[in-house]
Amino acid sequence: MPAVDEVRDLRQCGCCGRPFVTFPGTEDSTILEVEVKAHRQVIRRRRSRSGCSCPGNAPLVTAPPAPPGHS
């Protein structure tokens, strides 16, 4: 899993403003993040016309829509 490094520094004392002296090493923590990408689903329902002359056939038919909850 790829990692994104972020470095956080304390540069100076919050009370007197004097600079901190860098000390070797770091104290590390890890946050696991899951990136969710939104998308829209386009359902294209094919249309067809009847290739025969059977009675009761509609001149133009369309594939059924997606079941509820699958939009």
Short mmCIF file of C-alpha atoms in Angstrom, two decimals:
data_model
loop_
_atom_site.label_atom_id
_atom_site.label_comp_id
_atom_site.label_asym_id
_atom_site.label_seq_id
_atom_site.Cartn_x
_atom_site.Cartn_y
_atom_site.Cartn_z
CA MET A 1 0.00 0.00 0.00
CA PRO A 2 1.52 3.34 -0.97
CA ALA A 3 2.31 5.84 1.77
CA VAL A 4 2.06 9.62 1.84
CA ASP A 5 4.57 11.16 4.24
CA GLU A 6 3.66 14.24 6.24
CA VAL A 7 6.22 15.99 8.44
CA ARG A 8 5.06 18.09 11.38
CA ASP A 9 7.47 20.43 13.10
CA LEU A 10 7.48 22.53 16.25
CA ARG A 11 9.72 25.42 15.37
CA GLN A 12 9.63 27.56 18.49
CA CYS A 13 8.48 27.74 22.06
CA GLY A 14 4.86 28.87 22.28
CA CYS A 15 5.65 30.81 25.45
CA CYS A 16 8.92 32.68 24.85
CA GLY A 17 9.31 32.26 21.06
CA ARG A 18 12.85 30.89 21.23
CA PRO A 19 13.61 28.29 18.51
CA PHE A 20 13.68 24.58 19.27
CA VAL A 21 16.85 22.63 18.49
CA THR A 22 16.33 19.68 16.13
CA PHE A 23 16.80 16.28 17.78
CA PRO A 24 17.56 13.18 15.63
CA GLY A 25 14.76 10.75 14.80
CA THR A 26 11.01 11.03 14.61
CA GLU A 27 8.04 9.76 16.57
CA ASP A 28 5.78 8.19 13.97
CA SER A 29 2.11 7.30 13.79
CA THR A 30 0.07 5.82 10.96
CA ILE A 31 -3.42 6.67 9.80
CA LEU A 32 -5.10 4.24 7.45
CA GLU A 33 -7.38 6.10 5.05
CA VAL A 34 -9.72 4.68 2.44
CA GLU A 35 -10.34 6.91 -0.54
CA VAL A 36 -13.84 6.64 -1.91
CA LYS A 37 -14.47 7.84 -5.41
CA ALA A 38 -17.97 8.88 -6.34
CA HIS A 39 -19.27 7.86 -9.72
CA ARG A 40 -22.52 7.78 -11.59
CA GLN A 41 -23.76 4.71 -13.35
CA VAL A 42 -25.48 5.21 -16.67
CA ILE A 43 -27.79 2.37 -17.63
CA ARG A 44 -28.37 2.28 -21.36
CA ARG A 45 -31.40 0.21 -22.21
CA ARG A 46 -31.26 -1.08 -25.78
CA ARG A 47 -34.27 -0.66 -27.99
CA SER A 48 -35.27 -3.12 -30.69
CA ARG A 49 -37.99 -3.40 -33.23
CA SER A 50 -39.70 -6.62 -33.99
CA GLY A 51 -38.29 -8.62 -36.89
CA CYS A 52 -41.52 -10.53 -37.40
CA SER A 53 -45.19 -9.77 -37.95
CA CYS A 54 -46.59 -11.86 -35.08
CA PRO A 55 -49.75 -10.37 -33.60
CA GLY A 56 -49.37 -8.78 -30.15
CA ASN A 57 -45.75 -7.66 -30.60
CA ALA A 58 -45.14 -3.98 -29.97
CA PRO A 59 -43.46 -2.22 -32.86
CA LEU A 60 -40.65 -1.05 -30.56
CA VAL A 61 -39.47 -2.75 -27.34
CA THR A 62 -36.95 -1.60 -24.74
CA ALA A 63 -34.85 -3.72 -22.38
CA PRO A 64 -36.27 -3.77 -18.82
CA PRO A 65 -35.07 -1.19 -16.30
CA ALA A 66 -32.65 -2.05 -13.51
CA PRO A 67 -34.27 -3.63 -10.45
CA PRO A 68 -35.02 -1.27 -7.53
CA GLY A 69 -31.91 -0.40 -5.53
CA HIS A 70 -29.58 -0.83 -8.52
CA SER A 71 -29.82 2.68 -9.92
#
